[in-house]
Amino acid sequence: MHLVEKANKEAIERILNAQPTLIGIGIAIEEIPGMDIKTILHAGPPITWDKMSGPLRGAIIGGLIYEGLAKTEAEAIALAESGEIKFDPCHHHNAVGPMAGVVTASMPVWIVENRGYGNKAYCTLNEGLGKVLRYGAYSEDVIERLKWIEKTLAPVLKEALTLAGPIDLKSMIAQVVMMGDEAHNRNKAGTSLFIRELAPHIILTSFANDEKAAVLRFIHSNDHFFLNLSMPACKATLDPAGEVKYSTLVYAMARNGTEFGIRVAGLGDRWFTAPAEIIDGLFFPGFTAEDANPDIGDSVITETTGIGGFAMAAAPAIVQFVGGTPQDAMNFSKTMYEITEAENNAYKIPVLNFRGTATGINLLKVVETGILPIINTGIAHKDPGVGQVGAGLVRPPMKCFEDALEAFVALMEEEGIID
Amino acid sequence: MNKINPLFKKELKVVNVGLKSFATDLKQQDIQVIHVDWRPPAGGNERMAKLLNKLK
């Protein structure tokens, strides 16, 4: 239908013309629209406390302790149950969060501006792997690390960024895809490029040498540091496409650990949800599939933009972390062209003769072909307080797309565009 | 049938559409076969196929 095709052309142009740029670091309550001390943001579609999975509950318990709103686990649970705390998706506040995706008022956040369209996106700073808040861990060392991020890491990086000036994340992501990252579960090149960009400016900040050294050591020790930059870059890229009426492009996919949700441009802010899937993956020593929580996190915003699982052919080494073979990685990237509208103008895969990554998931193509987007992802333990137990591959439930198609056709009928 | 019989006296080159097991069987008998990964629209889900048609 011409109307839908025209809308999709407009939406894909908005995605391809996006210019996500890192412009600074701020504090969540000061920067994120609609944020206050009693609001906790989380990954995925909306969810109430009683339906939250273990890792999301764990991260919220940790968030309440971190904010000083509760002193103990029991106090935090009582407060969460009381109804005094407002739980809201990151996506409703121009933000994204990996895994549990918990953002509280005092947390420092990256500020990314889409210079093509003027919109902004926010994300916290990555804490590292293993026992961390985003995987639902909330022990004393987890809270201490969050405090260090707030008091040292973020201020040092903020000053360094002021000295460095804005950083073009689109160019940086284009480079990391050429260097063997796919910017979701492999961020070695991204983290390295980022530290290379900022190190000269970190040295020139007004902080003590031991603080500067601690910042550089922390980033160096955390291969996933760049994830929390690629994610808001993708969020900032996609949001303008979400405003194109009659477009069937998917502009958000996200999971809260209980449900998977998608949003379609022509259907505005509505979420189409279904129970989150269990991830097929590789587990850390001592853990099995029995320990796994269902799919969780906003990091699937990378796949929605055409990187992550869609760019796995560019990052064959990732199969050692998420499972499968390099040939599988190649096949995943190639298959995604069947369900997308365009080839990316910046993110290109060398081994596919520099073909642009499959970009712009079209709801109609997903339902017609039965091919679901491929996602690579971390696996959280199902119990609060444990942390990450592995990584693997997963797909969204088809029901999200089928329900969205029903709603899209209903909308077109209501508006008298079709019979 | 008369017209088709000579075909079986030649070397067969098969394009298999749909179910992969047909192609696998032929391969096991050393017959050249190309498999086309084809599925009916919406995987045969009539309701979804009908909705998709409305938008065409």
Coordinates of C-alpha atoms in Angstrom, one line a residue:
Chain A
M1 CA 0.0 0.0 0.0
H2 CA 1.4 3.3 -1.1
L3 CA 0.6 5.2 2.1
V4 CA 2.4 2.6 4.3
E5 CA 5.4 2.4 1.8
K6 CA 5.7 6.2 1.9
A7 CA 5.6 6.3 5.7
N8 CA 8.2 3.6 5.9
K9 CA 10.4 5.5 3.5
E10 CA 10.2 8.5 5.8
A11 CA 10.8 6.5 8.9
I12 CA 13.9 4.8 7.4
E13 CA 15.2 8.1 6.3
R14 CA 15.0 9.4 9.8
I15 CA 16.9 6.3 11.1
L16 CA 19.6 6.7 8.4
N17 CA 20.0 10.4 8.9
A18 CA 20.3 10.3 12.7
Q19 CA 23.5 11.7 14.1
P20 CA 23.8 10.4 17.7
T21 CA 26.4 12.4 19.5
L22 CA 27.7 12.1 23.0
I23 CA 27.4 15.6 24.5
G24 CA 27.9 15.1 28.2
I25 CA 27.1 13.4 31.6
G26 CA 24.4 14.6 34.0
I27 CA 22.5 13.4 37.0
A28 CA 19.3 11.4 36.2
I29 CA 17.0 13.7 38.3
E30 CA 18.3 16.8 36.6
E31 CA 18.4 15.5 33.0
I32 CA 15.8 12.8 32.4
P33 CA 12.3 14.2 31.7
G34 CA 9.8 13.2 34.4
M35 CA 12.3 11.9 36.8
D36 CA 12.0 12.4 40.6
I37 CA 13.4 10.8 43.8
K38 CA 10.4 8.4 44.1
T39 CA 10.6 7.2 40.5
I40 CA 12.6 4.2 39.4
L41 CA 13.0 3.5 35.7
H42 CA 13.4 -0.1 34.5
A43 CA 14.0 -2.0 31.3
G44 CA 11.2 -3.2 29.0
P45 CA 7.5 -2.6 28.8
P46 CA 5.5 -1.4 31.9
I47 CA 5.3 -3.8 34.8
T48 CA 4.1 -3.9 38.4
W49 CA 6.2 -5.0 41.4
D50 CA 4.2 -8.2 41.9
K51 CA 4.9 -9.4 38.3
M52 CA 8.6 -8.5 38.3
S53 CA 11.2 -11.2 37.9
G54 CA 14.0 -11.8 40.4
P55 CA 16.8 -9.7 38.7
L56 CA 14.5 -6.7 38.2
R57 CA 13.4 -6.9 41.8
G58 CA 17.0 -7.3 43.0
A59 CA 18.1 -4.2 41.0
I60 CA 15.2 -2.2 42.5
I61 CA 16.1 -3.3 46.0
G62 CA 19.7 -2.1 45.2
G63 CA 18.4 1.1 43.7
L64 CA 16.4 1.9 46.8
I65 CA 19.4 1.2 49.1
Y66 CA 21.7 3.2 46.9
E67 CA 19.3 6.2 47.1
G68 CA 19.1 5.9 50.9
L69 CA 15.4 5.3 50.7
A70 CA 15.9 2.0 52.4
K71 CA 18.6 0.6 54.7
T72 CA 18.0 -3.1 54.3
E73 CA 16.6 -5.6 51.8
A74 CA 13.5 -5.9 53.9
E75 CA 12.9 -2.2 54.1
A76 CA 13.4 -1.9 50.3
I77 CA 10.9 -4.7 49.6
A78 CA 8.3 -3.1 52.0
L79 CA 8.8 0.3 50.2
A80 CA 8.5 -1.3 46.8
E81 CA 5.3 -3.1 47.8
S82 CA 3.8 0.0 49.5
G83 CA 2.9 1.8 46.2
E84 CA 5.0 4.8 47.2
I85 CA 7.5 4.2 44.4
K86 CA 6.6 4.8 40.8
F87 CA 8.0 2.2 38.4
D88 CA 8.2 3.3 34.8
P89 CA 9.9 2.0 31.7
C90 CA 13.2 3.8 30.7
H91 CA 11.6 4.1 27.2
H92 CA 8.9 6.4 28.6
H93 CA 11.6 8.8 29.6
N94 CA 13.9 8.9 26.5
A95 CA 16.2 6.5 28.3
V96 CA 17.4 2.9 27.9
G97 CA 19.0 0.5 30.4
P98 CA 20.8 -2.8 29.9
M99 CA 19.4 -5.9 31.7
A100 CA 17.2 -4.8 34.6
G101 CA 17.8 -1.2 33.4
V102 CA 17.2 0.4 36.7
V103 CA 17.8 4.1 36.8
T104 CA 17.3 6.1 40.1
A105 CA 17.4 9.8 40.7
S106 CA 21.1 10.2 41.7
M107 CA 22.6 8.0 39.1
P108 CA 24.9 9.7 36.5
V109 CA 23.8 9.3 32.9
W110 CA 25.3 9.7 29.5
I111 CA 23.5 12.4 27.5
V112 CA 23.3 11.6 23.8
E113 CA 21.9 14.1 21.3
N114 CA 20.6 13.1 17.9
R115 CA 22.0 16.1 16.0
G116 CA 20.0 15.2 12.9
Y117 CA 16.7 15.7 14.8
G118 CA 17.4 17.4 18.1
N119 CA 16.1 14.6 20.4
K120 CA 18.1 13.2 23.3
A121 CA 18.6 9.8 24.9
Y122 CA 20.0 8.8 28.3
C123 CA 21.7 5.8 29.8
T124 CA 23.6 5.0 33.0
L125 CA 27.4 4.2 33.0
N126 CA 28.3 0.5 32.7
E127 CA 29.3 -1.1 35.9
G128 CA 31.2 -4.1 34.5
L129 CA 30.3 -7.8 34.3
G130 CA 29.3 -10.4 36.9
K131 CA 27.8 -9.3 40.2
V132 CA 26.3 -5.9 39.3
L133 CA 23.1 -4.1 39.8
R134 CA 21.8 -4.5 36.3
Y135 CA 21.8 -8.3 36.8
G136 CA 19.9 -7.9 40.0
A137 CA 22.8 -8.0 42.5
Y138 CA 22.6 -5.5 45.4
S139 CA 25.3 -6.6 47.9
E140 CA 27.4 -3.9 49.7
D141 CA 30.2 -4.1 47.1
V142 CA 27.6 -3.4 44.3
I143 CA 26.3 -0.3 46.1
E144 CA 29.9 0.8 46.8
R145 CA 30.7 0.6 43.2
L146 CA 27.6 2.6 42.2
K147 CA 28.7 5.3 44.7
W148 CA 32.2 5.3 43.2
I149 CA 30.7 5.7 39.8
E150 CA 28.7 8.7 41.1
K151 CA 31.5 10.3 43.1
T152 CA 34.5 9.7 40.9
L153 CA 34.0 8.0 37.5
A154 CA 31.2 10.3 36.3
P155 CA 32.8 13.6 37.5
V156 CA 36.1 12.7 36.0
L157 CA 34.5 11.7 32.7
K158 CA 32.2 14.7 32.7
E159 CA 35.2 17.1 33.0
A160 CA 37.1 15.1 30.4
L161 CA 34.2 15.3 28.0
T162 CA 34.0 19.1 28.5
L163 CA 37.6 19.3 27.4
A164 CA 37.2 16.8 24.5
G165 CA 34.0 18.3 23.1
P166 CA 31.1 16.2 21.6
I167 CA 31.9 12.7 20.4
D168 CA 30.2 11.5 17.2
L169 CA 28.9 8.1 18.2
K170 CA 27.6 7.1 14.8
S171 CA 31.2 7.3 13.4
M172 CA 32.5 5.5 16.4
I173 CA 30.0 2.6 16.0
A174 CA 30.7 2.5 12.3
Q175 CA 34.4 2.0 13.2
V176 CA 33.8 -0.6 15.9
V177 CA 31.7 -2.7 13.5
M178 CA 34.7 -2.7 11.2
M179 CA 36.8 -3.8 14.1
G180 CA 34.9 -7.0 15.1
D181 CA 32.3 -5.6 17.5
E182 CA 28.6 -5.7 17.0
A183 CA 28.1 -3.2 19.9
H184 CA 25.7 -5.3 21.9
N185 CA 27.6 -8.2 23.5
R186 CA 30.9 -7.5 22.0
N187 CA 32.3 -4.0 22.9
K188 CA 36.0 -4.6 23.1
A189 CA 36.8 -2.3 20.1
G190 CA 34.2 0.3 21.2
T191 CA 35.6 0.5 24.7
S192 CA 39.2 0.7 23.4
L193 CA 38.3 3.5 20.9
F194 CA 36.4 5.4 23.6
I195 CA 39.3 5.2 26.1
R196 CA 41.7 6.3 23.4
E197 CA 39.5 9.3 22.6
L198 CA 39.2 10.4 26.2
A199 CA 42.5 9.4 27.8
P200 CA 44.4 12.6 26.8
H201 CA 41.6 14.7 28.3
I202 CA 41.3 12.6 31.5
I203 CA 44.9 13.4 32.1
L204 CA 44.2 17.1 31.9
T205 CA 41.3 17.1 34.3
S206 CA 41.6 18.8 37.7
F207 CA 41.3 15.5 39.6
A208 CA 44.1 13.7 41.6
N209 CA 46.3 11.3 39.7
D210 CA 45.1 8.3 41.7
E211 CA 41.5 9.1 40.7
K212 CA 42.4 9.5 37.0
A213 CA 44.3 6.2 37.1
A214 CA 41.3 4.5 38.8
V215 CA 39.0 5.7 36.1
L216 CA 41.3 4.5 33.3
R217 CA 41.8 1.2 35.1
F218 CA 38.0 0.7 35.5
I219 CA 37.3 1.3 31.8
H220 CA 40.2 -0.8 30.8
S221 CA 38.9 -3.7 32.9
N222 CA 35.4 -3.6 31.5
D223 CA 35.0 -4.7 27.9
H224 CA 31.3 -3.7 28.0
F225 CA 31.9 -0.1 29.0
F226 CA 30.9 1.0 25.5
L227 CA 27.5 -0.8 25.6
N228 CA 26.0 2.0 27.6
L229 CA 27.0 4.4 24.8
S230 CA 25.9 2.3 21.8
M231 CA 22.5 1.8 23.5
P232 CA 21.5 5.5 23.9
A233 CA 23.0 6.2 20.5
C234 CA 20.5 3.6 19.1
K235 CA 17.6 5.0 21.2
A236 CA 18.3 8.5 20.0
T237 CA 18.5 7.2 16.4
L238 CA 15.1 5.4 16.5
D239 CA 12.9 7.8 18.5
P240 CA 12.2 10.2 15.6
A241 CA 11.2 7.3 13.4
G242 CA 8.6 6.4 16.0
E243 CA 6.6 9.5 15.2
V244 CA 5.9 8.6 11.6
K245 CA 2.2 7.9 11.2
Y246 CA 1.2 4.8 9.1
S247 CA 4.7 3.4 9.3
T248 CA 5.0 -0.3 10.1
L249 CA 8.7 0.0 11.2
V250 CA 9.5 -1.3 14.7
Y251 CA 11.1 1.5 16.6
A252 CA 11.5 -0.2 20.0
M253 CA 12.0 -3.7 21.3
A254 CA 12.6 -4.3 25.0
R255 CA 12.2 -6.8 27.8
N256 CA 11.5 -6.5 31.5
G257 CA 12.4 -10.1 32.5
T258 CA 8.8 -11.1 32.4
E259 CA 7.5 -9.8 29.1
F260 CA 8.9 -8.9 25.7
G261 CA 7.5 -5.7 24.2
I262 CA 7.6 -4.0 20.8
R263 CA 6.5 -0.6 19.6
V264 CA 5.6 0.2 16.0
A265 CA 5.9 3.7 14.6
G266 CA 2.3 3.9 13.2
L267 CA 0.9 2.7 16.5
G268 CA 2.5 5.4 18.6
D269 CA 3.4 4.7 22.3
R270 CA 1.5 1.4 22.5
W271 CA 3.4 -1.7 23.6
F272 CA 2.6 -5.2 22.2
T273 CA 3.8 -7.8 24.7
A274 CA 4.1 -11.5 25.2
P275 CA 5.9 -13.6 27.8
A276 CA 9.7 -13.3 27.5
E277 CA 11.6 -16.3 26.1
I278 CA 14.2 -18.4 27.7
I279 CA 17.7 -17.8 26.2
D280 CA 19.6 -20.5 24.4
G281 CA 23.2 -19.9 25.5
L282 CA 26.5 -20.7 27.1
F283 CA 26.6 -20.6 30.9
F284 CA 29.4 -19.6 33.3
P285 CA 31.0 -22.5 35.2
G286 CA 28.6 -23.7 38.0
F287 CA 25.4 -22.5 36.3
T288 CA 22.9 -24.2 34.0
A289 CA 19.7 -23.3 32.1
E290 CA 17.8 -24.0 35.3
D291 CA 19.3 -20.9 36.8
A292 CA 18.3 -18.6 33.9
N293 CA 15.8 -15.8 34.0
P294 CA 13.8 -15.1 30.9
D295 CA 15.0 -12.5 28.5
I296 CA 15.6 -9.1 30.0
G297 CA 16.9 -5.6 29.1
D298 CA 16.6 -2.6 26.8
S299 CA 19.8 -3.5 25.0
V300 CA 17.8 -5.1 22.2
I301 CA 17.6 -1.5 21.0
T302 CA 20.9 -2.3 19.2
E303 CA 19.2 -5.0 17.1
T304 CA 16.3 -2.7 16.4
T305 CA 18.8 -0.2 14.9
G306 CA 20.6 -2.8 12.8
I307 CA 23.6 -3.7 15.0
G308 CA 23.9 -6.3 17.8
G309 CA 22.6 -9.7 16.5
F310 CA 22.0 -8.1 13.1
A311 CA 25.7 -7.3 12.7
M312 CA 27.1 -10.6 14.0
A313 CA 28.8 -11.4 10.7
A314 CA 31.1 -8.5 11.5
A315 CA 31.8 -10.0 14.9
P316 CA 32.3 -13.7 14.5
A317 CA 34.4 -14.0 17.7
I318 CA 31.2 -13.3 19.6
V319 CA 30.1 -16.9 19.2
Q320 CA 32.6 -17.9 21.8
F321 CA 30.5 -15.8 24.3
V322 CA 26.9 -16.4 23.1
G323 CA 27.2 -19.8 21.4
G324 CA 27.0 -21.0 17.7
T325 CA 29.6 -20.9 14.9
P326 CA 31.0 -18.1 12.8
Q327 CA 28.9 -19.5 9.9
D328 CA 25.8 -19.1 12.1
A329 CA 26.8 -15.5 12.8
M330 CA 27.1 -14.9 9.0
N331 CA 23.7 -16.5 8.4
F332 CA 22.0 -14.5 11.1
S333 CA 23.2 -11.2 9.6
K334 CA 22.2 -12.3 6.0
T335 CA 18.7 -13.5 7.1
M336 CA 17.8 -10.2 8.7
Y337 CA 17.8 -8.5 5.3
E338 CA 14.5 -10.4 4.7
I339 CA 12.7 -8.5 7.4
T340 CA 14.2 -5.0 7.1
E341 CA 13.7 -2.0 4.9
A342 CA 17.2 -0.8 4.2
E343 CA 21.0 -1.4 4.4
N344 CA 22.7 0.9 6.9
N345 CA 24.5 3.8 5.4
A346 CA 27.2 3.8 8.2
Y347 CA 27.3 0.4 9.8
K348 CA 28.9 -1.9 7.3
I349 CA 30.1 -5.5 7.4
P350 CA 33.5 -6.0 5.8
V351 CA 33.1 -9.8 5.3
L352 CA 29.8 -9.2 3.4
N353 CA 31.7 -6.9 0.9
F354 CA 31.0 -3.9 3.1
R355 CA 27.2 -4.4 2.9
G356 CA 25.3 -2.1 5.3
T357 CA 23.7 -4.0 8.2
A358 CA 20.0 -4.9 7.9
T359 CA 18.2 -1.9 9.3
G360 CA 14.6 -0.9 10.0
I361 CA 12.6 -4.0 11.0
N362 CA 9.3 -4.0 9.2
L363 CA 6.4 -5.5 11.1
L364 CA 4.7 -6.7 7.9
K365 CA 7.8 -8.5 6.7
V366 CA 8.3 -10.3 10.0
V367 CA 4.7 -11.6 10.0
E368 CA 4.8 -12.5 6.3
T369 CA 8.1 -14.4 6.4
G370 CA 7.8 -15.8 9.9
I371 CA 11.4 -14.7 10.4
L372 CA 11.9 -13.2 13.8
P373 CA 14.7 -10.7 14.7
I374 CA 17.8 -12.4 16.1
I375 CA 19.1 -11.0 19.4
N376 CA 22.3 -11.8 21.3
T377 CA 22.1 -11.1 25.0
G378 CA 23.4 -11.7 28.5
I379 CA 21.6 -14.1 30.8
A380 CA 20.7 -13.1 34.4
H381 CA 20.2 -15.5 37.3
K382 CA 16.5 -15.8 38.0
D383 CA 17.0 -15.0 41.7
P384 CA 17.7 -11.5 42.9
G385 CA 21.2 -10.7 44.2
V386 CA 23.1 -13.3 42.1
G387 CA 24.0 -11.6 38.8
Q388 CA 25.0 -12.7 35.3
V389 CA 25.2 -16.5 34.7
G390 CA 25.8 -16.6 30.9
A391 CA 25.0 -15.2 27.4
G392 CA 23.2 -16.5 24.4
L393 CA 20.8 -16.0 21.5
V394 CA 17.1 -15.4 21.6
R395 CA 14.2 -14.2 19.5
P396 CA 11.1 -12.2 20.4
P397 CA 7.7 -14.0 20.6
M398 CA 5.8 -13.9 17.3
K399 CA 2.7 -12.9 19.3
C400 CA 4.1 -9.3 19.7
F401 CA 4.2 -8.9 16.0
E402 CA 0.8 -10.6 15.3
D403 CA -0.9 -8.4 17.8
A404 CA 0.7 -5.3 16.4
L405 CA -0.5 -6.3 12.9
E406 CA -4.0 -6.8 14.2
A407 CA -3.9 -3.3 15.8
F408 CA -2.4 -1.7 12.7
V409 CA -5.1 -3.1 10.4
A410 CA -7.8 -2.1 13.0
L411 CA -6.4 1.5 12.9
M412 CA -6.4 1.7 9.2
E413 CA -10.0 0.4 9.2
E414 CA -11.1 3.0 11.8
E415 CA -9.6 5.7 9.7
G416 CA -11.5 4.5 6.7
I417 CA -8.2 3.9 4.8
I418 CA -9.1 0.2 4.2
D419 CA -12.4 -1.7 4.3
Chain B
M1 CA 3.7 -40.3 -18.9
N2 CA 5.4 -41.1 -22.2
K3 CA 6.7 -37.5 -22.4
I4 CA 8.1 -37.5 -18.9
N5 CA 9.8 -40.9 -19.1
P6 CA 12.8 -39.7 -21.0
L7 CA 13.5 -37.2 -18.2
F8 CA 14.3 -40.0 -15.9
K9 CA 16.9 -41.3 -18.3
K10 CA 18.9 -38.1 -18.0
E11 CA 20.9 -36.8 -15.1
L12 CA 18.4 -35.1 -12.7
K13 CA 18.8 -31.6 -11.5
V14 CA 16.2 -30.8 -8.9
V15 CA 15.0 -27.6 -7.3
N16 CA 13.2 -28.4 -4.2
V17 CA 10.7 -25.8 -2.8
G18 CA 9.4 -26.0 0.8
L19 CA 10.0 -29.1 2.9
K20 CA 13.7 -29.6 3.3
S21 CA 13.5 -33.3 4.0
F22 CA 12.8 -34.0 0.3
A23 CA 16.0 -32.3 -0.7
T24 CA 17.9 -34.2 2.1
D25 CA 16.6 -37.5 0.8
L26 CA 17.8 -36.7 -2.8
K27 CA 21.2 -35.6 -1.6
Q28 CA 21.6 -38.9 0.2
Q29 CA 21.1 -40.6 -3.1
D30 CA 23.8 -38.4 -4.7
I31 CA 21.3 -36.4 -6.8
Q32 CA 22.0 -32.7 -7.4
V33 CA 19.5 -30.6 -5.6
I34 CA 19.1 -27.0 -4.7
H35 CA 16.8 -26.3 -1.8
V36 CA 14.6 -23.1 -1.8
D37 CA 13.7 -22.1 1.8
W38 CA 10.1 -21.2 1.1
R39 CA 7.2 -21.0 3.4
P40 CA 3.6 -19.9 2.8
P41 CA 2.9 -16.3 3.7
A42 CA 2.6 -15.9 7.5
G43 CA 3.6 -19.6 7.9
G44 CA 0.2 -20.6 6.7
N45 CA -1.6 -18.6 9.4
E46 CA -4.8 -17.7 7.5
R47 CA -5.8 -14.9 9.9
M48 CA -2.4 -13.1 9.5
A49 CA -2.3 -13.7 5.7
K50 CA -5.7 -12.1 5.4
L51 CA -4.6 -9.0 7.5
L52 CA -1.5 -8.7 5.3
N53 CA -3.5 -8.8 2.2
K54 CA -5.7 -6.0 3.4
L55 CA -2.6 -3.8 3.4
K56 CA -1.5 -4.7 -0.1

